[in-house]
mmCIF file of C-alpha atoms in Angstrom:
data_model
loop_
_atom_site.group_PDB
_atom_site.id
_atom_site.type_symbol
_atom_site.label_atom_id
_atom_site.label_comp_id
_atom_site.label_asym_id
_atom_site.label_seq_id
_atom_site.Cartn_x
_atom_site.Cartn_y
_atom_site.Cartn_z
ATOM 1 C CA MET A 1 57.289 10.486 -54.610
ATOM 2 C CA LEU A 2 59.057 8.003 -56.861
ATOM 3 C CA MET A 3 58.775 9.824 -60.133
ATOM 4 C CA ILE A 4 60.072 13.352 -59.480
ATOM 5 C CA PRO A 5 63.853 13.890 -59.755
ATOM 6 C CA GLY A 6 65.632 16.867 -58.237
ATOM 7 C CA GLN A 7 65.457 20.196 -60.025
ATOM 8 C CA ASN A 8 69.206 20.252 -60.730
ATOM 9 C CA GLN A 9 69.236 16.803 -62.353
ATOM 10 C CA THR A 10 69.163 16.187 -66.093
ATOM 11 C CA ARG A 11 66.565 13.670 -67.133
ATOM 12 C CA VAL A 12 67.769 10.976 -69.560
ATOM 13 C CA SER A 13 66.058 11.432 -72.938
ATOM 14 C CA GLU A 14 67.353 8.237 -74.576
ATOM 15 C CA PHE A 15 68.996 4.929 -73.744
ATOM 16 C CA ILE A 16 71.773 3.005 -75.454
ATOM 17 C CA LEU A 17 71.108 -0.729 -75.838
ATOM 18 C CA VAL A 18 74.485 -2.452 -75.524
ATOM 19 C CA GLY A 19 73.369 -5.711 -77.149
ATOM 20 C CA PHE A 20 75.640 -8.748 -77.341
ATOM 21 C CA SER A 21 78.890 -7.613 -78.929
ATOM 22 C CA SER A 22 80.750 -4.568 -80.236
ATOM 23 C CA ASP A 23 82.711 -6.582 -82.799
ATOM 24 C CA PRO A 24 81.327 -6.004 -86.355
ATOM 25 C CA LYS A 25 82.187 -9.535 -87.530
ATOM 26 C CA THR A 26 80.468 -11.117 -84.526
ATOM 27 C CA ASN A 27 77.456 -8.856 -85.035
ATOM 28 C CA SER A 28 77.207 -9.923 -88.682
ATOM 29 C CA ILE A 29 77.063 -13.572 -87.648
ATOM 30 C CA LEU A 30 74.537 -12.824 -84.900
ATOM 31 C CA PHE A 31 72.429 -10.868 -87.390
ATOM 32 C CA ILE A 32 72.124 -13.881 -89.699
ATOM 33 C CA VAL A 33 71.367 -16.261 -86.819
ATOM 34 C CA PHE A 34 68.745 -14.037 -85.199
ATOM 35 C CA LEU A 35 67.202 -13.111 -88.549
ATOM 36 C CA LEU A 36 66.665 -16.809 -89.308
ATOM 37 C CA ILE A 37 65.216 -17.363 -85.830
ATOM 38 C CA TYR A 38 62.883 -14.379 -86.185
ATOM 39 C CA LEU A 39 61.666 -15.279 -89.690
ATOM 40 C CA SER A 40 61.163 -18.918 -88.682
ATOM 41 C CA SER A 41 59.181 -17.851 -85.597
ATOM 42 C CA VAL A 42 56.923 -15.498 -87.545
ATOM 43 C CA MET A 43 56.353 -17.904 -90.434
ATOM 44 C CA GLY A 44 55.834 -20.913 -88.164
ATOM 45 C CA ASN A 45 53.308 -19.195 -85.928
ATOM 46 C CA GLY A 46 51.694 -17.490 -88.913
ATOM 47 C CA LEU A 47 51.251 -20.857 -90.604
ATOM 48 C CA ILE A 48 49.525 -22.299 -87.532
ATOM 49 C CA ILE A 49 47.126 -19.330 -87.430
ATOM 50 C CA LEU A 50 46.417 -19.716 -91.150
ATOM 51 C CA LEU A 51 45.768 -23.466 -90.919
ATOM 52 C CA ILE A 52 43.450 -23.109 -87.930
ATOM 53 C CA CYS A 53 41.481 -20.343 -89.657
ATOM 54 C CA LEU A 54 41.158 -22.231 -92.970
ATOM 55 C CA ASP A 55 40.378 -25.743 -91.702
ATOM 56 C CA THR A 56 36.920 -26.003 -90.137
ATOM 57 C CA HIS A 57 37.907 -29.276 -88.446
ATOM 58 C CA LEU A 58 40.266 -27.217 -86.273
ATOM 59 C CA HIS A 59 37.541 -24.859 -85.070
ATOM 60 C CA THR A 60 37.530 -26.322 -81.566
ATOM 61 C CA PRO A 61 38.449 -24.789 -78.178
ATOM 62 C CA MET A 62 41.882 -26.441 -78.167
ATOM 63 C CA TYR A 63 42.890 -24.948 -81.519
ATOM 64 C CA PHE A 64 41.226 -21.637 -80.715
ATOM 65 C CA PHE A 65 43.589 -21.360 -77.743
ATOM 66 C CA LEU A 66 46.541 -22.541 -79.855
ATOM 67 C CA CYS A 67 45.761 -19.858 -82.453
ATOM 68 C CA ILE A 68 45.863 -17.120 -79.819
ATOM 69 C CA LEU A 69 49.119 -18.527 -78.409
ATOM 70 C CA ALA A 70 50.656 -18.246 -81.880
ATOM 71 C CA MET A 71 49.458 -14.630 -82.099
ATOM 72 C CA LEU A 72 51.080 -13.853 -78.738
ATOM 73 C CA ASP A 73 54.363 -15.441 -79.830
ATOM 74 C CA MET A 74 54.415 -13.446 -83.051
ATOM 75 C CA GLY A 75 53.625 -10.280 -81.139
ATOM 76 C CA TYR A 76 56.246 -10.310 -78.440
ATOM 77 C CA VAL A 77 59.093 -11.604 -80.619
ATOM 78 C CA THR A 78 58.310 -8.760 -83.052
ATOM 79 C CA THR A 79 58.434 -6.264 -80.187
ATOM 80 C CA THR A 80 62.141 -6.901 -79.576
ATOM 81 C CA MET A 81 63.922 -8.703 -82.407
ATOM 82 C CA PRO A 82 63.519 -6.298 -85.378
ATOM 83 C CA GLN A 83 65.125 -3.505 -83.383
ATOM 84 C CA MET A 84 67.856 -5.845 -82.179
ATOM 85 C CA LEU A 85 68.570 -6.823 -85.805
ATOM 86 C CA VAL A 86 68.863 -3.168 -86.798
ATOM 87 C CA HIS A 87 71.251 -2.458 -83.919
ATOM 88 C CA LEU A 88 73.452 -5.361 -85.018
ATOM 89 C CA LEU A 89 74.022 -3.629 -88.371
ATOM 90 C CA VAL A 90 74.222 0.078 -87.517
ATOM 91 C CA LYS A 91 76.538 1.982 -85.181
ATOM 92 C CA SER A 92 73.749 3.848 -83.422
ATOM 93 C CA GLN A 93 72.123 1.684 -80.754
ATOM 94 C CA THR A 94 69.943 4.319 -79.151
ATOM 95 C CA ILE A 95 66.274 4.158 -78.259
ATOM 96 C CA SER A 96 64.266 7.148 -77.063
ATOM 97 C CA PHE A 97 62.880 7.257 -73.550
ATOM 98 C CA ALA A 98 59.338 7.049 -74.947
ATOM 99 C CA GLY A 99 60.341 4.198 -77.268
ATOM 100 C CA CYS A 100 61.852 2.311 -74.339
ATOM 101 C CA TRP A 101 58.658 2.900 -72.330
ATOM 102 C CA ILE A 102 56.483 1.532 -75.144
ATOM 103 C CA GLN A 103 58.723 -1.468 -75.830
ATOM 104 C CA MET A 104 58.858 -2.428 -72.163
ATOM 105 C CA TYR A 105 55.091 -2.100 -71.826
ATOM 106 C CA VAL A 106 54.114 -4.028 -74.972
ATOM 107 C CA PHE A 107 56.642 -6.807 -74.402
ATOM 108 C CA GLY A 108 55.626 -7.112 -70.748
ATOM 109 C CA ALA A 109 51.932 -7.126 -71.646
ATOM 110 C CA LEU A 110 52.296 -9.889 -74.240
ATOM 111 C CA ALA A 111 54.659 -11.983 -72.102
ATOM 112 C CA THR A 112 52.397 -11.608 -69.049
ATOM 113 C CA THR A 113 49.367 -12.513 -71.141
ATOM 114 C CA GLU A 114 51.126 -15.651 -72.335
ATOM 115 C CA SER A 115 52.106 -16.511 -68.762
ATOM 116 C CA THR A 116 48.466 -16.499 -67.631
ATOM 117 C CA TYR A 117 47.317 -17.985 -70.931
ATOM 118 C CA PHE A 118 49.190 -21.225 -70.253
ATOM 119 C CA VAL A 119 46.852 -21.717 -67.289
ATOM 120 C CA VAL A 120 43.874 -21.535 -69.656
ATOM 121 C CA MET A 121 45.483 -24.110 -71.941
ATOM 122 C CA ALA A 122 46.130 -26.384 -68.949
ATOM 123 C CA TYR A 123 42.463 -26.049 -67.986
ATOM 124 C CA ASP A 124 41.527 -26.980 -71.554
ATOM 125 C CA ARG A 125 43.554 -30.191 -71.302
ATOM 126 C CA TYR A 126 42.071 -30.894 -67.866
ATOM 127 C CA VAL A 127 38.503 -30.683 -69.177
ATOM 128 C CA ALA A 128 39.356 -32.674 -72.324
ATOM 129 C CA ILE A 129 40.817 -35.597 -70.355
ATOM 130 C CA CYS A 130 38.764 -35.565 -67.173
ATOM 131 C CA TYR A 131 35.397 -34.696 -68.774
ATOM 132 C CA PRO A 132 35.711 -35.767 -72.435
ATOM 133 C CA LEU A 133 31.970 -36.231 -73.014
ATOM 134 C CA ARG A 134 31.184 -32.750 -71.680
ATOM 135 C CA TYR A 135 34.181 -31.017 -73.249
ATOM 136 C CA THR A 136 32.334 -28.802 -75.726
ATOM 137 C CA VAL A 137 29.553 -28.147 -73.213
ATOM 138 C CA ILE A 138 31.919 -26.934 -70.472
ATOM 139 C CA LEU A 139 34.255 -25.084 -72.829
ATOM 140 C CA ASN A 140 31.593 -23.403 -74.912
ATOM 141 C CA TRP A 141 32.544 -20.509 -77.174
ATOM 142 C CA GLY A 142 31.291 -17.950 -74.702
ATOM 143 C CA LEU A 143 33.574 -19.240 -71.940
ATOM 144 C CA CYS A 144 36.515 -19.586 -74.353
ATOM 145 C CA THR A 145 36.127 -15.961 -75.405
ATOM 146 C CA TRP A 146 35.938 -14.744 -71.811
ATOM 147 C CA LEU A 147 38.978 -16.797 -70.786
ATOM 148 C CA ALA A 148 41.026 -15.444 -73.687
ATOM 149 C CA ALA A 149 39.897 -11.857 -73.093
ATOM 150 C CA GLY A 150 40.608 -12.168 -69.369
ATOM 151 C CA THR A 151 44.228 -13.169 -69.957
ATOM 152 C CA TRP A 152 44.775 -10.184 -72.278
ATOM 153 C CA ILE A 153 43.218 -7.757 -69.785
ATOM 154 C CA CYS A 154 45.313 -9.218 -66.967
ATOM 155 C CA GLY A 155 48.495 -9.029 -69.040
ATOM 156 C CA PHE A 156 48.087 -5.431 -70.147
ATOM 157 C CA PHE A 157 47.021 -4.262 -66.691
ATOM 158 C CA PHE A 158 49.901 -5.825 -64.741
ATOM 159 C CA SER A 159 52.398 -4.748 -67.390
ATOM 160 C CA LEU A 160 51.149 -1.184 -67.030
ATOM 161 C CA LEU A 161 51.911 -1.307 -63.296
ATOM 162 C CA HIS A 162 55.371 -2.779 -63.849
ATOM 163 C CA THR A 163 56.252 -0.297 -66.611
ATOM 164 C CA PHE A 164 54.880 2.722 -64.769
ATOM 165 C CA PHE A 165 56.834 2.011 -61.587
ATOM 166 C CA THR A 166 60.031 1.314 -63.563
ATOM 167 C CA MET A 167 59.925 4.227 -66.014
ATOM 168 C CA SER A 168 58.745 6.782 -63.434
ATOM 169 C CA LEU A 169 62.065 6.412 -61.627
ATOM 170 C CA PRO A 170 64.540 9.274 -62.135
ATOM 171 C CA TYR A 171 67.160 8.421 -64.774
ATOM 172 C CA CYS A 172 69.767 11.157 -64.604
ATOM 173 C CA GLY A 173 73.113 9.406 -64.955
ATOM 174 C CA PRO A 174 74.305 6.441 -67.068
ATOM 175 C CA ASN A 175 72.026 5.531 -69.972
ATOM 176 C CA ARG A 176 73.726 2.375 -71.292
ATOM 177 C CA VAL A 177 71.335 -0.570 -70.874
ATOM 178 C CA ASN A 178 73.284 -3.830 -70.850
ATOM 179 C CA HIS A 179 70.627 -5.682 -72.800
ATOM 180 C CA TYR A 180 69.277 -6.017 -76.337
ATOM 181 C CA PHE A 181 65.881 -4.510 -75.452
ATOM 182 C CA CYS A 182 64.338 -2.394 -72.685
ATOM 183 C CA GLU A 183 63.871 -5.128 -70.110
ATOM 184 C CA GLY A 184 62.674 -4.027 -66.669
ATOM 185 C CA PRO A 185 65.518 -5.056 -64.303
ATOM 186 C CA SER A 186 68.186 -3.904 -66.791
ATOM 187 C CA VAL A 187 66.685 -0.428 -67.146
ATOM 188 C CA ARG A 188 65.850 -0.116 -63.455
ATOM 189 C CA SER A 189 69.501 -0.718 -62.501
ATOM 190 C CA LEU A 190 70.325 2.686 -64.067
ATOM 191 C CA ALA A 191 67.954 4.680 -61.842
ATOM 192 C CA CYS A 192 69.623 7.359 -59.706
ATOM 193 C CA MET A 193 67.726 6.493 -56.527
ATOM 194 C CA ASP A 194 67.123 3.542 -54.256
ATOM 195 C CA THR A 195 64.927 1.036 -56.096
ATOM 196 C CA HIS A 196 64.284 -1.286 -53.149
ATOM 197 C CA LEU A 197 60.576 -0.402 -52.967
ATOM 198 C CA ILE A 198 60.087 -0.925 -56.702
ATOM 199 C CA GLU A 199 61.851 -4.279 -56.465
ATOM 200 C CA MET A 200 59.440 -5.320 -53.706
ATOM 201 C CA VAL A 201 56.482 -4.333 -55.898
ATOM 202 C CA ASP A 202 57.953 -6.360 -58.746
ATOM 203 C CA GLN A 203 58.380 -9.359 -56.467
ATOM 204 C CA VAL A 204 54.718 -9.169 -55.457
ATOM 205 C CA LEU A 205 53.668 -8.914 -59.111
ATOM 206 C CA SER A 206 55.909 -11.884 -59.930
ATOM 207 C CA VAL A 207 54.080 -14.010 -57.374
ATOM 208 C CA PHE A 208 50.811 -13.331 -59.174
ATOM 209 C CA LEU A 209 52.257 -13.689 -62.675
ATOM 210 C CA VAL A 210 54.703 -16.572 -62.258
ATOM 211 C CA VAL A 211 54.150 -18.528 -59.051
ATOM 212 C CA ALA A 212 50.342 -18.501 -59.188
ATOM 213 C CA PRO A 213 50.114 -19.684 -62.840
ATOM 214 C CA ILE A 214 52.706 -22.416 -62.253
ATOM 215 C CA SER A 215 50.783 -23.602 -59.172
ATOM 216 C CA LEU A 216 47.510 -23.750 -61.118
ATOM 217 C CA ILE A 217 49.165 -25.608 -63.999
ATOM 218 C CA VAL A 218 50.718 -28.137 -61.613
ATOM 219 C CA ALA A 219 47.349 -28.627 -59.882
ATOM 220 C CA SER A 220 45.667 -29.208 -63.263
ATOM 221 C CA TYR A 221 48.209 -31.808 -64.302
ATOM 222 C CA ILE A 222 47.999 -33.611 -60.978
ATOM 223 C CA ARG A 223 44.270 -34.049 -61.629
ATOM 224 C CA ILE A 224 45.023 -35.049 -65.225
ATOM 225 C CA ALA A 225 47.585 -37.649 -64.109
ATOM 226 C CA MET A 226 45.101 -39.106 -61.631
ATOM 227 C CA ALA A 227 42.482 -39.364 -64.376
ATOM 228 C CA ILE A 228 44.950 -40.992 -66.792
ATOM 229 C CA LEU A 229 46.005 -43.603 -64.242
ATOM 230 C CA LYS A 230 42.378 -44.697 -63.946
ATOM 231 C CA LEU A 231 42.277 -45.561 -67.659
ATOM 232 C CA LYS A 232 42.641 -49.282 -68.306
ATOM 233 C CA SER A 233 43.833 -49.138 -71.914
ATOM 234 C CA THR A 234 47.561 -48.652 -72.567
ATOM 235 C CA GLN A 235 46.705 -46.940 -75.836
ATOM 236 C CA ALA A 236 44.449 -44.508 -73.961
ATOM 237 C CA HIS A 237 47.314 -43.783 -71.567
ATOM 238 C CA ARG A 238 49.656 -43.042 -74.452
ATOM 239 C CA LYS A 239 47.154 -40.848 -76.263
ATOM 240 C CA ALA A 240 46.348 -38.828 -73.142
ATOM 241 C CA PHE A 241 50.002 -38.257 -72.263
ATOM 242 C CA SER A 242 50.752 -37.299 -75.862
ATOM 243 C CA THR A 243 47.956 -34.723 -75.741
ATOM 244 C CA CYS A 244 49.579 -33.013 -72.755
ATOM 245 C CA ALA A 245 53.231 -33.407 -73.742
ATOM 246 C CA SER A 246 53.267 -30.463 -76.172
ATOM 247 C CA HIS A 247 51.804 -28.081 -73.624
ATOM 248 C CA LEU A 248 54.167 -29.215 -70.869
ATOM 249 C CA THR A 249 57.173 -28.782 -73.172
ATOM 250 C CA VAL A 250 56.450 -25.149 -74.068
ATOM 251 C CA VAL A 251 55.446 -24.350 -70.473
ATOM 252 C CA THR A 252 58.835 -25.594 -69.237
ATOM 253 C CA PHE A 253 60.771 -23.550 -71.802
ATOM 254 C CA PHE A 254 58.764 -20.420 -70.994
ATOM 255 C CA TYR A 255 58.547 -20.520 -67.203
ATOM 256 C CA GLY A 256 62.056 -21.844 -66.525
ATOM 257 C CA PRO A 257 64.007 -18.805 -67.828
ATOM 258 C CA SER A 258 61.346 -16.226 -66.903
ATOM 259 C CA THR A 259 61.200 -17.508 -63.319
ATOM 260 C CA TYR A 260 64.962 -17.152 -63.033
ATOM 261 C CA ILE A 261 64.942 -13.602 -64.477
ATOM 262 C CA TYR A 262 62.056 -12.129 -62.489
ATOM 263 C CA MET A 263 62.035 -14.089 -59.231
ATOM 264 C CA LYS A 264 65.695 -13.869 -58.239
ATOM 265 C CA PRO A 265 66.867 -11.142 -55.791
ATOM 266 C CA ASN A 266 68.449 -8.020 -57.264
ATOM 267 C CA SER A 267 71.739 -8.843 -55.535
ATOM 268 C CA SER A 268 72.294 -11.746 -57.941
ATOM 269 C CA TYR A 269 71.624 -9.616 -61.028
ATOM 270 C CA SER A 270 74.054 -10.479 -63.850
ATOM 271 C CA PRO A 271 73.476 -8.491 -67.083
ATOM 272 C CA GLU A 272 75.401 -10.802 -69.404
ATOM 273 C CA ARG A 273 73.788 -13.968 -68.087
ATOM 274 C CA ASP A 274 70.323 -12.431 -67.924
ATOM 275 C CA LYS A 275 70.217 -11.227 -71.524
ATOM 276 C CA GLN A 276 71.363 -14.642 -72.737
ATOM 277 C CA ILE A 277 68.733 -16.446 -70.669
ATOM 278 C CA SER A 278 66.035 -14.004 -71.798
ATOM 279 C CA LEU A 279 66.526 -15.277 -75.353
ATOM 280 C CA PHE A 280 64.902 -18.556 -74.313
ATOM 281 C CA TYR A 281 61.545 -17.115 -73.249
ATOM 282 C CA ASN A 282 61.692 -14.412 -75.930
ATOM 283 C CA ALA A 283 63.053 -15.847 -79.186
ATOM 284 C CA PHE A 284 63.388 -19.589 -78.697
ATOM 285 C CA THR A 285 59.986 -20.188 -77.114
ATOM 286 C CA ALA A 286 58.287 -18.431 -80.034
ATOM 287 C CA LEU A 287 60.321 -20.626 -82.388
ATOM 288 C CA LEU A 288 59.706 -23.815 -80.417
ATOM 289 C CA ASN A 289 55.920 -23.550 -80.078
ATOM 290 C CA PRO A 290 54.998 -24.096 -83.754
ATOM 291 C CA LEU A 291 57.557 -26.910 -84.046
ATOM 292 C CA VAL A 292 56.216 -28.736 -80.992
ATOM 293 C CA TYR A 293 52.553 -28.323 -81.875
ATOM 294 C CA SER A 294 52.944 -29.118 -85.576
ATOM 295 C CA LEU A 295 55.365 -32.040 -85.432
ATOM 296 C CA ARG A 296 53.420 -33.812 -82.680
ATOM 297 C CA ASN A 297 49.936 -32.993 -83.946
ATOM 298 C CA LYS A 298 48.238 -35.095 -86.626
ATOM 299 C CA ASP A 299 45.403 -32.595 -87.077
ATOM 300 C CA ILE A 300 47.829 -29.762 -87.871
ATOM 301 C CA LYS A 301 49.776 -31.943 -90.318
ATOM 302 C CA ARG A 302 46.547 -33.076 -91.954
ATOM 303 C CA ALA A 303 45.369 -29.488 -92.317
ATOM 304 C CA PHE A 304 48.708 -28.469 -93.847
ATOM 305 C CA LEU A 305 48.623 -31.246 -96.426
ATOM 306 C CA LYS A 306 45.015 -30.396 -97.195
ATOM 307 C CA VAL A 307 45.869 -26.741 -97.804
ATOM 308 C CA ILE A 308 48.741 -27.548 -100.180
ATOM 309 C CA GLY A 309 46.464 -29.769 -102.247
ATOM 310 C CA HIS A 310 46.494 -33.301 -100.834
ATOM 311 C CA SER A 311 42.874 -34.309 -100.342
ATOM 312 C CA LYS A 312 43.662 -37.781 -99.005
ATOM 313 C CA VAL A 313 46.084 -37.963 -96.156
ATOM 314 C CA ASP A 314 47.178 -41.045 -94.253
ATOM 315 C CA CYS A 315 48.387 -40.087 -90.791
#
């Protein structure tokens, strides 16, 4: 069995998160930088949620999906960054075994949900461009609710498998995790047994959670590109491409780093490089999403100006 250590082994009761630096001056600078990133991410995504809830003109499938994406971003950046900020200020950088278990599970669940959720958003753009007259008929509120709920169920289920297999390993030796949060491969490298089988399970899960969503997104955009090329108006071309550009931008920033982290073989594992790259799909993606969707979106800008008191807006 994978989860039962020997009787003469001492089970690790806590982990030490190494973080980025042991120099107090460097940590002070990192604290300010990451605090600004975290606050900007939370406020930016929170503002999008608020605008979509308050403005009835944004009560459409597209903005319903965008609202949930903002909730996911707020959730998983809050799972890791507050603790990282605390560890940058205090000497103690420990996290209990149970706390590590919970953090790994919640972060994995939200990140996995977002991974599958991008497929739903790609499908939304596909229907909007390829079947514009039937958009609200195809993507009715019942289907939108089921699609959103399905991604959450998928995310929390697959994360449970990943976390269970990782945390059920025997940890009886080193407890220093060379990362700023309890990330699967970093914790698993400390296990005092052969983890080859667990790595194979993770690779299979990664196919479902990374390769399959990317394939579906690519297939959707191939159909979208074919539909756009059939349009005769240059303005229609530009409008259609602009509609998809925001989604493609955030998809690239999310899947690029996460594919590298979770799809590479364990032999090429590099703790320092991995924890730096993980910042892109953890902190920077959550910061980027509201910027991309607000700066490029006239409806969001119009709703913002309306909320702050401008009744007439020229966009």
